[in-house]
Amino acid sequence: MKNTFTLKAVLYVVGGLLLPFLPQAQQSISVTSPNHFVALTTTLATNGNVQYRVSYKNNTFIEPSSLGFSLSRPKLTLSQFRIISVDSSTTDETWQPVWGEVNRIRNHYKALSLLLKDKSGVLVKVHFRVFNEGIGFRYEFPKQENLTHFVVADELTQFNLAGDYKAFWIPGDYDTNEYLYNTTKLSEVNAVAAAAKETDIALKSVIGPNAIQTPLMLKTPQGLYINLHEAALVNYPVMHLMLEKKTFTLTSHLVPDAVGNKAYLQTPFQTPWRTINVSDKATDILASKLILNLNEPSKITDVSWIKPQKFIGMWWEMHVGKATWEKAGGKHGANTANVKTYIDFAAKHGFDGVLVEGWNEGWEDWFGNWKENVFDFITPYPDYNLEELTAYARQKGVRIIMHHETSGSATNYERWMDKAYKYMNDHQINTVKTGYVGKIIPRGEHHDGQWMVNHYQRVAEKAAEYKIMVEAHEPAHPTGLHRTYPNWLANEAARGNEFNNAPKLGLVPEHETILPFTRLMGGPMDYTPGFFHFQLNQYDATRTTRVKTTLAKQLALYVTMYSPLQMAGDFPENFNKHLDAFQFIKDVPVDWDDTQILEAEPGDYITIARREKGKPNWFLGAISDENSRTTALPLNFLEEGATYQATIYRDAENADWQTNPAAYSIEKMTVTNKTTLNLRLAKGGGCAVSFRKM
């Protein structure tokens, strides 16, 4: 369904007459969201500066904030404008994602577009869309005589916040987003000090003490929740934010290339959308589809081969010292016999795939040498018989998932992509996990720069030519492009579960209650949950690292940490010790028809219920931070008049992430949508529930 109404005007807008080209007149235009909660006001100041202001239920949370650009070629500052024309429209349509948290998404907004002319004669359009849950805006450089090829020095977008808000932030960094989150007031941000604590991160390129990353989650003292991010990041560098603590103003900071420029562009061109989610309910932030709605529809016409999936992996062995990626040393994990045990386990328990890392030659000197030609992606180690294993997996109804670690050498990977993907096709392997650990080649480029942003997109496009699904590790943060490229199933792009084994900081119990409000705003994360053994000295007695959750929370993460590509992270032998709890991982889907955010508070707790794709069954996950909590959950999301058998995987009474993480209990009860479910979550704990319609 689509219903679009458009009004074009040159000198007239709703609410009054514009007086363009008269420097003494300040010109303002206001647009409200369809439900009238969100109000956007744009203003052309007397000095030609274009600003915007945003309020929610009549409370301004973004004060007048400037828009503009600085170009290095031609050398111009675009900040003094005249309004040439104004367009407005309303759109209300519904679309169906290929996969996702819901089966239908409503795209309902009011739009405002300003055609501006800078004093230099350069034309710039600014497009705003005002949704019930916030706004998005982007710049457009139309085709014009005064500008064809140009180089961006800086984007001058501001977010002038109205107070010293509570922030959930990580340091601004050109090469990594694998930091723990800090929770402070904006005035207390010190990104350099926070980054200095992070000795477990292999490569850091910290921008400065006042630089922070998006998605940025904020909360006002009045209880307003705000999220700042970007959507549709295409042919442009990642936007970080520079904080001015005296005024609480955030200014866009684009990632530079090897010579210091930000973006090389040609008209016509549109920047990514800058996104602002807002609500007085934290649950609304998690439920928002604003970022997806700002991305383009799928460019892949035949999507029948794209399938969400659940998998296990020959991966965790290397992190805890049981095996190695490299063959040298005698502990090579990716050998034929060992991988067969994973295939057998996957087949027995109904998993779709088995990820194998360390299968190919080159791991002996893959990291830290800034070496361009490391892997060729088609040469297995001699003890890894790929032909035998793929045939064995097919017999069992399982597929091998390919691993392509590039060691940061994107140039080398681009040379090998066609051969590597054909090699995958020849072996009927249809999913690849890519990795970008280390410094980027081309040398001097960053993970978050324009060149690499284009590389990640080229990988998704090239993989689609071969009908291959992709998940990327160490990429730029996601911005909803999985709508446009639905074969791009998931990304890492944050601190994932491998950091359980990081010796310094590792993970903390609140981490999973923050990630959905930050990293997951842009798209699904390959978080690799599912750990049943908590002290990580099982194969190396010297290790002091541990998983900092309860076992029940590990189950709940399959619901609260959305991904269409879900891994069961632990070893088969550890799962075999708790097969009753493992049943939930076997049962929980990876694709959904409906999602209900039941309760949430960033940094504290999250409870989510989801309905299985094409079936009436529901699954619930509830997680807590380092504190225990109780909650009473009305089950009014269940079908009225229907009866369900609820299987509840809960923390035992004596469970505690520090002292007794593996203590859990399982119980069954009959429920309806009139039932209230009373839950107690342990410290660092959780609860997972399956609801089977009877």
mmCIF file of N, CA, C and O in Angstrom, residues 610-679:
data_model
loop_
_atom_site.group_PDB
_atom_site.id
_atom_site.type_symbol
_atom_site.label_atom_id
_atom_site.label_comp_id
_atom_site.label_asym_id
_atom_site.label_seq_id
_atom_site.Cartn_x
_atom_site.Cartn_y
_atom_site.Cartn_z
ATOM 1 N N ARG A 610 9.032 -12.778 20.339
ATOM 2 C CA ARG A 610 8.993 -12.835 18.876
ATOM 3 C C ARG A 610 8.171 -14.046 18.436
ATOM 4 O O ARG A 610 8.229 -15.105 19.056
ATOM 5 N N ARG A 611 7.431 -13.850 17.330
ATOM 6 C CA ARG A 611 6.624 -14.940 16.770
ATOM 7 C C ARG A 611 7.338 -15.554 15.575
ATOM 8 O O ARG A 611 7.804 -14.846 14.668
ATOM 9 N N GLU A 612 7.405 -16.861 15.580
ATOM 10 C CA GLU A 612 8.133 -17.613 14.566
ATOM 11 C C GLU A 612 7.550 -17.383 13.172
ATOM 12 O O GLU A 612 6.333 -17.287 12.986
ATOM 13 N N LYS A 613 8.421 -17.303 12.181
ATOM 14 C CA LYS A 613 8.005 -17.082 10.798
ATOM 15 C C LYS A 613 7.081 -18.208 10.328
ATOM 16 O O LYS A 613 7.439 -19.392 10.386
ATOM 17 N N GLY A 614 5.872 -17.847 9.916
ATOM 18 C CA GLY A 614 4.943 -18.802 9.340
ATOM 19 C C GLY A 614 4.303 -19.752 10.323
ATOM 20 O O GLY A 614 3.615 -20.687 9.912
ATOM 21 N N LYS A 615 4.518 -19.533 11.634
ATOM 22 C CA LYS A 615 3.964 -20.431 12.646
ATOM 23 C C LYS A 615 3.406 -19.613 13.806
ATOM 24 O O LYS A 615 3.758 -18.448 13.980
ATOM 25 N N PRO A 616 2.539 -20.221 14.625
ATOM 26 C CA PRO A 616 1.917 -19.465 15.716
ATOM 27 C C PRO A 616 2.750 -19.438 17.001
ATOM 28 O O PRO A 616 2.310 -18.869 17.994
ATOM 29 N N ASN A 617 3.944 -20.045 16.998
ATOM 30 C CA ASN A 617 4.733 -20.165 18.221
ATOM 31 C C ASN A 617 5.490 -18.875 18.520
ATOM 32 O O ASN A 617 5.961 -18.187 17.609
ATOM 33 N N TRP A 618 5.625 -18.584 19.814
ATOM 34 C CA TRP A 618 6.347 -17.407 20.268
ATOM 35 C C TRP A 618 7.554 -17.825 21.106
ATOM 36 O O TRP A 618 7.551 -18.889 21.728
ATOM 37 N N PHE A 619 8.557 -16.945 21.123
ATOM 38 C CA PHE A 619 9.749 -17.162 21.933
ATOM 39 C C PHE A 619 10.074 -15.860 22.650
ATOM 40 O O PHE A 619 9.941 -14.773 22.074
ATOM 41 N N LEU A 620 10.478 -15.987 23.892
ATOM 42 C CA LEU A 620 10.724 -14.812 24.727
ATOM 43 C C LEU A 620 12.128 -14.891 25.310
ATOM 44 O O LEU A 620 12.603 -15.956 25.710
ATOM 45 N N GLY A 621 12.783 -13.743 25.366
ATOM 46 C CA GLY A 621 14.072 -13.633 26.032
ATOM 47 C C GLY A 621 14.070 -12.441 26.960
ATOM 48 O O GLY A 621 13.609 -11.352 26.591
ATOM 49 N N ALA A 622 14.561 -12.634 28.175
ATOM 50 C CA ALA A 622 14.685 -11.557 29.156
ATOM 51 C C ALA A 622 16.095 -11.594 29.715
ATOM 52 O O ALA A 622 16.578 -12.659 30.116
ATOM 53 N N ILE A 623 16.775 -10.444 29.738
ATOM 54 C CA ILE A 623 18.145 -10.393 30.245
ATOM 55 C C ILE A 623 18.301 -9.230 31.205
ATOM 56 O O ILE A 623 17.579 -8.231 31.132
ATOM 57 N N SER A 624 19.280 -9.371 32.099
ATOM 58 C CA SER A 624 19.569 -8.330 33.083
ATOM 59 C C SER A 624 21.053 -7.998 33.046
ATOM 60 O O SER A 624 21.861 -8.725 32.459
ATOM 61 N N ASP A 625 21.414 -6.888 33.697
ATOM 62 C CA ASP A 625 22.810 -6.498 33.832
ATOM 63 C C ASP A 625 23.417 -7.209 35.041
ATOM 64 O O ASP A 625 23.032 -8.333 35.364
ATOM 65 N N GLU A 626 24.314 -6.566 35.752
ATOM 66 C CA GLU A 626 24.965 -7.199 36.912
ATOM 67 C C GLU A 626 24.040 -7.315 38.119
ATOM 68 O O GLU A 626 24.399 -7.940 39.128
ATOM 69 N N ASN A 627 22.847 -6.747 38.020
ATOM 70 C CA ASN A 627 21.885 -6.790 39.119
ATOM 71 C C ASN A 627 20.817 -7.858 38.864
ATOM 72 O O ASN A 627 20.420 -8.095 37.725
ATOM 73 N N SER A 628 20.332 -8.462 39.938
ATOM 74 C CA SER A 628 19.177 -9.344 39.816
ATOM 75 C C SER A 628 17.915 -8.493 39.733
ATOM 76 O O SER A 628 17.910 -7.325 40.148
ATOM 77 N N ARG A 629 16.848 -9.055 39.197
ATOM 78 C CA ARG A 629 15.591 -8.313 39.118
ATOM 79 C C ARG A 629 14.437 -9.288 38.998
ATOM 80 O O ARG A 629 14.606 -10.445 38.591
ATOM 81 N N THR A 630 13.270 -8.817 39.344
ATOM 82 C CA THR A 630 12.033 -9.562 39.138
ATOM 83 C C THR A 630 11.138 -8.766 38.213
ATOM 84 O O THR A 630 11.206 -7.530 38.163
ATOM 85 N N THR A 631 10.306 -9.470 37.477
ATOM 86 C CA THR A 631 9.408 -8.802 36.552
ATOM 87 C C THR A 631 8.146 -9.630 36.392
ATOM 88 O O THR A 631 8.173 -10.859 36.497
ATOM 89 N N ALA A 632 7.041 -8.957 36.162
ATOM 90 C CA ALA A 632 5.754 -9.601 35.895
ATOM 91 C C ALA A 632 5.352 -9.246 34.466
ATOM 92 O O ALA A 632 5.136 -8.070 34.148
ATOM 93 N N LEU A 633 5.253 -10.243 33.614
ATOM 94 C CA LEU A 633 5.029 -10.017 32.188
ATOM 95 C C LEU A 633 3.650 -10.501 31.773
ATOM 96 O O LEU A 633 3.392 -11.714 31.724
ATOM 97 N N PRO A 634 2.721 -9.601 31.456
ATOM 98 C CA PRO A 634 1.455 -10.031 30.860
ATOM 99 C C PRO A 634 1.725 -10.638 29.482
ATOM 100 O O PRO A 634 2.460 -10.061 28.675
ATOM 101 N N LEU A 635 1.140 -11.768 29.209
ATOM 102 C CA LEU A 635 1.368 -12.461 27.939
ATOM 103 C C LEU A 635 0.310 -12.090 26.912
ATOM 104 O O LEU A 635 -0.156 -12.919 26.121
ATOM 105 N N ASN A 636 -0.070 -10.820 26.885
ATOM 106 C CA ASN A 636 -1.147 -10.379 26.001
ATOM 107 C C ASN A 636 -0.740 -10.342 24.535
ATOM 108 O O ASN A 636 -1.563 -10.040 23.675
ATOM 109 N N PHE A 637 0.519 -10.628 24.222
ATOM 110 C CA PHE A 637 0.936 -10.730 22.825
ATOM 111 C C PHE A 637 0.512 -12.060 22.215
ATOM 112 O O PHE A 637 0.482 -12.207 20.992
ATOM 113 N N LEU A 638 0.182 -13.055 23.030
ATOM 114 C CA LEU A 638 -0.261 -14.345 22.515
ATOM 115 C C LEU A 638 -1.648 -14.225 21.882
ATOM 116 O O LEU A 638 -2.419 -13.317 22.200
ATOM 117 N N GLU A 639 -1.958 -15.148 21.014
ATOM 118 C CA GLU A 639 -3.244 -15.122 20.309
ATOM 119 C C GLU A 639 -4.393 -15.280 21.295
ATOM 120 O O GLU A 639 -4.388 -16.169 22.154
ATOM 121 N N GLU A 640 -5.379 -14.409 21.153
ATOM 122 C CA GLU A 640 -6.533 -14.462 22.047
ATOM 123 C C GLU A 640 -7.316 -15.748 21.816
ATOM 124 O O GLU A 640 -7.563 -16.159 20.681
ATOM 125 N N GLY A 641 -7.689 -16.410 22.900
ATOM 126 C CA GLY A 641 -8.461 -17.641 22.828
ATOM 127 C C GLY A 641 -7.643 -18.901 22.628
ATOM 128 O O GLY A 641 -8.189 -20.001 22.692
ATOM 129 N N ALA A 642 -6.344 -18.750 22.389
ATOM 130 C CA ALA A 642 -5.485 -19.914 22.166
ATOM 131 C C ALA A 642 -4.795 -20.316 23.468
ATOM 132 O O ALA A 642 -4.633 -19.516 24.390
ATOM 133 N N THR A 643 -4.393 -21.570 23.541
ATOM 134 C CA THR A 643 -3.664 -22.103 24.691
ATOM 135 C C THR A 643 -2.274 -22.528 24.237
ATOM 136 O O THR A 643 -2.110 -23.097 23.151
ATOM 137 N N TYR A 644 -1.292 -22.230 25.062
ATOM 138 C CA TYR A 644 0.099 -22.521 24.722
ATOM 139 C C TYR A 644 0.757 -23.314 25.845
ATOM 140 O O TYR A 644 0.447 -23.127 27.030
ATOM 141 N N GLN A 645 1.689 -24.186 25.443
ATOM 142 C CA GLN A 645 2.567 -24.787 26.439
ATOM 143 C C GLN A 645 3.843 -23.952 26.495
ATOM 144 O O GLN A 645 4.565 -23.823 25.507
ATOM 145 N N ALA A 646 4.102 -23.391 27.659
ATOM 146 C CA ALA A 646 5.300 -22.585 27.865
ATOM 147 C C ALA A 646 6.378 -23.452 28.503
ATOM 148 O O ALA A 646 6.145 -24.083 29.538
ATOM 149 N N THR A 647 7.550 -23.489 27.863
ATOM 150 C CA THR A 647 8.727 -24.132 28.450
ATOM 151 C C THR A 647 9.670 -23.023 28.883
ATOM 152 O O THR A 647 10.138 -22.241 28.045
ATOM 153 N N ILE A 648 9.907 -22.960 30.193
ATOM 154 C CA ILE A 648 10.623 -21.825 30.784
ATOM 155 C C ILE A 648 12.014 -22.278 31.220
ATOM 156 O O ILE A 648 12.163 -23.185 32.043
ATOM 157 N N TYR A 649 13.026 -21.648 30.640
ATOM 158 C CA TYR A 649 14.425 -21.913 30.984
ATOM 159 C C TYR A 649 14.893 -20.729 31.834
ATOM 160 O O TYR A 649 15.183 -19.659 31.309
ATOM 161 N N ARG A 650 14.947 -20.926 33.129
ATOM 162 C CA ARG A 650 15.189 -19.798 34.026
ATOM 163 C C ARG A 650 16.432 -20.027 34.873
ATOM 164 O O ARG A 650 16.933 -21.150 35.015
ATOM 165 N N ASP A 651 16.959 -18.918 35.426
ATOM 166 C CA ASP A 651 18.024 -19.009 36.416
ATOM 167 C C ASP A 651 17.515 -19.774 37.635
ATOM 168 O O ASP A 651 16.388 -19.534 38.105
ATOM 169 N N ALA A 652 18.349 -20.674 38.155
ATOM 170 C CA ALA A 652 18.009 -21.324 39.417
ATOM 171 C C ALA A 652 18.054 -20.294 40.546
ATOM 172 O O ALA A 652 18.604 -19.205 40.400
ATOM 173 N N GLU A 653 17.461 -20.649 41.678
ATOM 174 C CA GLU A 653 17.390 -19.709 42.793
ATOM 175 C C GLU A 653 18.775 -19.272 43.262
ATOM 176 O O GLU A 653 18.960 -18.153 43.726
ATOM 177 N N ASN A 654 19.756 -20.151 43.130
ATOM 178 C CA ASN A 654 21.107 -19.823 43.588
ATOM 179 C C ASN A 654 22.037 -19.435 42.443
ATOM 180 O O ASN A 654 23.258 -19.406 42.602
ATOM 181 N N ALA A 655 21.478 -19.116 41.271
ATOM 182 C CA ALA A 655 22.305 -18.740 40.123
ATOM 183 C C ALA A 655 22.891 -17.346 40.310
ATOM 184 O O ALA A 655 22.249 -16.451 40.881
ATOM 185 N N ASP A 656 24.087 -17.158 39.810
ATOM 186 C CA ASP A 656 24.790 -15.878 39.877
ATOM 187 C C ASP A 656 25.920 -15.948 38.858
ATOM 188 O O ASP A 656 26.630 -16.950 38.794
ATOM 189 N N TRP A 657 26.087 -14.906 38.061
ATOM 190 C CA TRP A 657 27.087 -14.988 36.995
ATOM 191 C C TRP A 657 28.498 -15.189 37.537
ATOM 192 O O TRP A 657 29.350 -15.791 36.861
ATOM 193 N N GLN A 658 28.770 -14.744 38.759
ATOM 194 C CA GLN A 658 30.107 -14.885 39.325
ATOM 195 C C GLN A 658 30.304 -16.204 40.062
ATOM 196 O O GLN A 658 31.349 -16.842 39.928
ATOM 197 N N THR A 659 29.303 -16.610 40.823
ATOM 198 C CA THR A 659 29.492 -17.742 41.731
ATOM 199 C C THR A 659 28.845 -19.039 41.265
ATOM 200 O O THR A 659 29.296 -20.114 41.645
ATOM 201 N N ASN A 660 27.801 -18.950 40.444
ATOM 202 C CA ASN A 660 27.090 -20.170 40.053
ATOM 203 C C ASN A 660 26.396 -19.974 38.706
ATOM 204 O O ASN A 660 25.163 -20.054 38.600
ATOM 205 N N PRO A 661 27.165 -19.718 37.640
ATOM 206 C CA PRO A 661 26.545 -19.342 36.362
ATOM 207 C C PRO A 661 25.788 -20.459 35.670
ATOM 208 O O PRO A 661 24.871 -20.186 34.895
ATOM 209 N N ALA A 662 26.140 -21.717 35.918
ATOM 210 C CA ALA A 662 25.523 -22.830 35.189
ATOM 211 C C ALA A 662 24.270 -23.370 35.855
ATOM 212 O O ALA A 662 23.718 -24.373 35.408
ATOM 213 N N ALA A 663 23.812 -22.699 36.922
ATOM 214 C CA ALA A 663 22.622 -23.181 37.629
ATOM 215 C C ALA A 663 21.355 -22.687 36.926
ATOM 216 O O ALA A 663 21.133 -21.483 36.804
ATOM 217 N N TYR A 664 20.541 -23.615 36.472
ATOM 218 C CA TYR A 664 19.295 -23.251 35.787
ATOM 219 C C TYR A 664 18.236 -24.282 36.117
ATOM 220 O O TYR A 664 18.512 -25.379 36.615
ATOM 221 N N SER A 665 16.996 -23.924 35.842
ATOM 222 C CA SER A 665 15.896 -24.867 35.984
ATOM 223 C C SER A 665 14.988 -24.745 34.774
ATOM 224 O O SER A 665 14.929 -23.694 34.128
ATOM 225 N N ILE A 666 14.294 -25.823 34.448
ATOM 226 C CA ILE A 666 13.378 -25.854 33.310
ATOM 227 C C ILE A 666 12.028 -26.333 33.815
ATOM 228 O O ILE A 666 11.937 -27.338 34.520
ATOM 229 N N GLU A 667 10.997 -25.585 33.479
ATOM 230 C CA GLU A 667 9.658 -25.987 33.889
ATOM 231 C C GLU A 667 8.672 -25.726 32.760
ATOM 232 O O GLU A 667 8.927 -24.900 31.863
ATOM 233 N N LYS A 668 7.556 -26.415 32.819
ATOM 234 C CA LYS A 668 6.523 -26.256 31.798
ATOM 235 C C LYS A 668 5.211 -25.877 32.465
ATOM 236 O O LYS A 668 4.905 -26.321 33.569
ATOM 237 N N MET A 669 4.456 -25.030 31.753
ATOM 238 C CA MET A 669 3.141 -24.649 32.253
ATOM 239 C C MET A 669 2.255 -24.278 31.076
ATOM 240 O O MET A 669 2.737 -23.958 29.988
ATOM 241 N N THR A 670 0.958 -24.349 31.291
ATOM 242 C CA THR A 670 -0.010 -23.963 30.272
ATOM 243 C C THR A 670 -0.393 -22.512 30.481
ATOM 244 O O THR A 670 -0.695 -22.088 31.602
ATOM 245 N N VAL A 671 -0.383 -21.728 29.400
ATOM 246 C CA VAL A 671 -0.659 -20.294 29.507
ATOM 247 C C VAL A 671 -1.591 -19.858 28.388
ATOM 248 O O VAL A 671 -1.746 -20.541 27.373
ATOM 249 N N THR A 672 -2.197 -18.690 28.584
ATOM 250 C CA THR A 672 -2.994 -18.010 27.561
ATOM 251 C C THR A 672 -2.570 -16.548 27.550
ATOM 252 O O THR A 672 -1.698 -16.129 28.309
ATOM 253 N N ASN A 673 -3.251 -15.762 26.710
ATOM 254 C CA ASN A 673 -2.884 -14.343 26.673
ATOM 255 C C ASN A 673 -3.422 -13.578 27.884
ATOM 256 O O ASN A 673 -3.193 -12.375 28.010
ATOM 257 N N LYS A 674 -4.110 -14.274 28.792
ATOM 258 C CA LYS A 674 -4.553 -13.660 30.048
ATOM 259 C C LYS A 674 -3.558 -13.916 31.185
ATOM 260 O O LYS A 674 -3.683 -13.346 32.272
ATOM 261 N N THR A 675 -2.566 -14.753 30.926
ATOM 262 C CA THR A 675 -1.613 -15.137 31.964
ATOM 263 C C THR A 675 -0.586 -14.035 32.186
ATOM 264 O O THR A 675 -0.176 -13.347 31.240
ATOM 265 N N THR A 676 -0.163 -13.859 33.425
ATOM 266 C CA THR A 676 0.984 -13.020 33.751
ATOM 267 C C THR A 676 2.112 -13.931 34.215
ATOM 268 O O THR A 676 1.940 -14.741 35.125
ATOM 269 N N LEU A 677 3.263 -13.789 33.565
ATOM 270 C CA LEU A 677 4.413 -14.640 33.865
ATOM 271 C C LEU A 677 5.342 -13.893 34.816
ATOM 272 O O LEU A 677 5.817 -12.793 34.501
ATOM 273 N N ASN A 678 5.572 -14.468 35.969
ATOM 274 C CA ASN A 678 6.460 -13.850 36.957
ATOM 275 C C ASN A 678 7.849 -14.463 36.834
ATOM 276 O O ASN A 678 8.021 -15.675 36.940
ATOM 277 N N LEU A 679 8.831 -13.601 36.615
ATOM 278 C CA LEU A 679 10.198 -14.062 36.408
ATOM 279 C C LEU A 679 11.140 -13.412 37.399
ATOM 280 O O LEU A 679 10.979 -12.244 37.772
#
